Structures are given as C-alpha cells and as structure tokens.
CSV table of C-alpha atoms in Angstrom, one decimal:
chain,number,residue,atom,x,y,z
A,1,MET,CA,112.7,65.9,172.5
A,2,VAL,CA,109.9,64.5,170.9
A,3,LEU,CA,108.6,67.7,170.1
A,4,GLN,CA,112.5,69.2,168.4
A,5,ALA,CA,112.8,65.7,166.5
A,6,SER,CA,108.7,66.5,165.2
A,7,CYS,CA,110.0,69.9,164.0
A,8,HIS,CA,113.1,69.0,162.5
A,9,ASN,CA,111.3,66.0,160.6
A,10,LEU,CA,108.7,69.2,159.3
A,11,ILE,CA,111.7,71.7,158.0
A,12,VAL,CA,114.1,68.4,156.6
A,13,ASP,CA,110.3,67.5,154.3
A,14,GLY,CA,109.8,70.9,153.4
A,15,HIS,CA,112.9,71.7,152.4
A,16,SER,CA,112.8,68.5,150.5
A,17,LYS,CA,109.1,69.4,149.1
A,18,LEU,CA,110.9,73.1,147.8
A,19,LEU,CA,114.1,71.0,146.0
A,20,GLU,CA,111.9,68.7,144.5
A,21,SER,CA,110.0,71.7,143.2
A,22,LEU,CA,112.9,74.2,142.4
A,23,HIS,CA,114.4,70.3,140.0
A,24,GLY,CA,110.5,70.7,138.8
A,25,ALA,CA,111.5,74.1,138.1
A,26,VAL,CA,114.8,73.8,136.5
A,27,TYR,CA,113.3,71.2,134.2
A,28,ILE,CA,111.0,73.1,132.7
A,29,MET,CA,113.7,76.0,132.1
A,30,LYS,CA,116.3,73.9,130.7
A,31,ARG,CA,113.3,72.4,128.0
A,32,PHE,CA,112.2,76.1,127.8
A,33,ILE,CA,115.7,77.2,126.8
A,34,GLN,CA,116.5,74.4,124.4
A,35,ILE,CA,113.3,74.8,122.9
A,36,ALA,CA,114.1,78.8,122.0
A,37,ILE,CA,117.7,78.6,120.8
A,38,LEU,CA,116.5,75.3,118.2
A,39,SER,CA,113.7,77.7,116.9
A,40,VAL,CA,116.0,79.8,116.7
A,41,ALA,CA,118.5,78.0,114.9
A,42,ILE,CA,115.6,76.6,112.3
A,43,ALA,CA,115.2,80.0,111.5
A,44,LEU,CA,118.8,82.1,111.2
A,45,PRO,CA,119.3,80.3,107.8
A,46,ASN,CA,116.0,81.6,106.6
A,47,VAL,CA,117.0,84.8,107.6
A,48,ALA,CA,120.6,85.2,106.2
A,49,ALA,CA,119.6,84.5,102.6
A,50,SER,CA,116.0,85.9,102.8
A,51,GLN,CA,116.4,86.5,99.3
A,52,GLU,CA,117.5,83.6,97.5
A,53,GLY,CA,115.2,80.4,97.5
A,54,TRP,CA,112.5,83.6,97.3
A,55,ILE,CA,109.7,83.5,93.9
A,56,TYR,CA,109.7,87.0,92.3
A,57,VAL,CA,106.9,87.0,90.0
A,58,SER,CA,106.6,90.3,88.0
A,59,GLN,CA,103.3,92.1,86.7
A,60,GLU,CA,103.0,90.1,83.8
A,61,GLY,CA,102.5,86.9,85.4
A,62,HIS,CA,106.3,85.7,85.1
A,63,GLN,CA,108.2,84.2,88.2
A,64,TYR,CA,111.6,84.8,88.3
A,65,SER,CA,114.5,83.3,91.3
A,66,ALA,CA,117.2,85.2,92.6
A,67,LYS,CA,121.0,85.5,93.2
A,68,LEU,CA,122.1,87.7,95.2
A,69,ASN,CA,125.9,88.6,93.8
A,70,ALA,CA,129.3,91.5,94.4
A,71,ASP,CA,127.5,92.8,91.8
A,72,GLY,CA,123.2,93.2,92.3
A,73,VAL,CA,120.7,90.6,92.2
A,74,VAL,CA,120.5,88.0,89.6
A,75,LEU,CA,116.4,87.4,88.3
A,76,GLU,CA,115.9,84.7,86.2
A,77,SER,CA,112.5,83.3,84.6
A,78,LEU,CA,111.7,80.1,85.6
A,79,TYR,CA,109.7,79.3,82.8
A,80,PRO,CA,110.1,80.6,79.4
A,81,VAL,CA,109.1,84.1,78.3
A,82,ALA,CA,108.1,85.3,74.9
A,83,ARG,CA,108.9,89.1,74.3
A,84,PHE,CA,108.8,91.5,70.9
A,85,THR,CA,111.6,92.6,69.7
A,86,GLY,CA,111.8,95.6,66.9
A,87,SER,CA,109.3,97.5,65.5
A,88,GLY,CA,107.3,97.3,62.5
A,89,ALA,CA,108.3,94.6,59.7
A,90,MET,CA,111.2,93.8,61.8
A,91,THR,CA,109.4,92.7,64.6
A,92,GLN,CA,109.9,89.2,66.2
A,93,VAL,CA,109.8,88.0,69.1
A,94,ILE,CA,111.8,86.2,71.0
A,95,THR,CA,111.1,83.2,73.6
A,96,GLY,CA,113.5,82.0,76.1
A,97,THR,CA,114.1,81.7,79.3
A,98,GLU,CA,114.6,85.3,80.8
A,99,THR,CA,117.6,87.0,83.3
A,100,LEU,CA,117.3,90.6,84.9
A,101,TYR,CA,120.4,91.8,85.8
A,102,LEU,CA,120.6,94.6,88.4
A,103,GLY,CA,122.7,96.0,89.4
A,104,ARG,CA,123.9,97.7,93.1
A,105,ASP,CA,124.3,101.5,91.0
A,106,CYS,CA,121.0,101.1,89.9
A,107,ASP,CA,121.6,100.0,86.2
A,108,ALA,CA,119.3,97.2,84.8
A,109,TYR,CA,120.2,95.1,82.0
A,110,SER,CA,118.5,92.3,79.7
A,111,LYS,CA,120.0,90.8,76.5
A,112,VAL,CA,116.8,90.6,74.5
A,113,LEU,CA,115.3,93.9,76.1
A,114,GLY,CA,118.7,95.9,76.2
A,115,SER,CA,120.4,98.6,78.9
A,116,GLY,CA,118.6,100.8,81.8
A,117,THR,CA,117.8,101.5,85.1
A,118,TRP,CA,115.8,99.7,87.5
A,119,ALA,CA,114.0,101.3,91.3
A,120,TRP,CA,112.7,100.3,94.4
A,121,ALA,CA,109.3,101.7,96.4
A,122,ASN,CA,106.9,101.3,99.1
A,123,GLY,CA,104.8,99.2,96.4
A,124,GLY,CA,107.6,97.2,94.7
A,125,PHE,CA,110.4,97.8,91.9
A,126,VAL,CA,110.3,98.5,88.8
A,127,ALA,CA,112.8,97.4,85.6
A,128,ARG,CA,113.2,100.2,83.0
A,129,LEU,CA,114.3,98.9,80.3
A,130,GLU,CA,114.8,100.7,76.6
A,131,GLY,CA,111.0,100.6,75.8
A,132,LYS,CA,109.6,98.1,77.8
A,133,GLU,CA,108.9,98.4,82.0
A,134,ILE,CA,108.6,95.0,83.6
A,135,TRP,CA,107.2,96.4,87.4
A,136,PHE,CA,107.5,93.5,90.5
A,137,PRO,CA,103.9,94.9,92.5
A,138,ARG,CA,104.0,93.9,96.4
A,139,GLN,CA,107.6,92.9,96.1
A,140,GLU,CA,110.5,93.6,97.7
A,141,ILE,CA,114.5,93.6,97.3
A,142,ASP,CA,117.8,93.5,98.0
A,143,ALA,CA,120.5,94.5,95.5
A,144,ASN,CA,123.5,94.5,98.4
A,145,ASN,CA,123.3,98.3,98.1
A,146,GLY,CA,120.9,99.7,100.9
A,147,LEU,CA,118.1,102.5,100.3
A,148,LYS,CA,120.3,103.4,96.6
A,149,CYS,CA,117.6,102.8,94.3
A,150,ALA,CA,114.5,104.1,95.4
A,151,LEU,CA,111.9,105.2,92.9
A,152,ARG,CA,111.7,109.5,92.9
C-alpha cells in the first residue's frame, strides 16, 4: 500500500513537472510568435512604400525624391539644379527645383530639358532628354510597368 502511494506520488510529481515545462515552452513560443509578427508589421509599410521616401542621386550629385503615380514616377530635386539651355549666344542658365517625369511607356520629360526616353539596366537607370543624359548609377527604380524599359 505504501509502495503504491509512493509510485502514485512519483507519477503525479512527474506529470506536474512535465506540465510546468510545457507551460514554459508554450510561453516562450507565444513570445517568439508575437515578436515575429511585430517585426513583420513594422517591415511591411517599408516594403509597400519601397520607392516612396527613397532619395535618388544623379551622377552629377543632385538628389531627387520619388513619387509613384498611375503614369509612372516623378522625380523632384530636393535642392535647386542649374541647367544650361540653348546654344551659342542664346545659352541661358536656368536654376530651380527640377522635376523629371519617367513614364510607364519609357517616355521622359523635363520642363527645362524637354522630352525623351528613360531606361534601366543592372547598373542603374538613365533619362535621355534632348541632348542631355541624366544617369542614376547603381540605383533601381520602378515606374509601375514591370520590366518594360530595359536598356538595350
């Protein structure tokens, strides 16, 4: 009878220690899952707005912010940019905030530099506007058109 009671106590004690271990493991797993979900929740807005907030830098050192829209992407310089227009005696310097429009159909436009095209490659992207190329080396951009404007 005493032996049976001892065995019963051992079994009960073993089960309670096992239950305590399981409760500890469940608590740790819950905390791990909460941290993982929180990490994903923090990262998602950055992924969804991956292009918004990026600062692109041209080969000339000009910085541009990007805004994606239905027609493509708009790059607006953070600081004034000086551009030469015209030729010979008619050359002028125009200074101001520069806006580059990169269209979904690989078209490009700037009020000062005129119309042209743009393309991307593994080494960056370029806007080619009436006699002027503006390169953005080692940077990627998405004009909401997939891989359409690959440089050839």
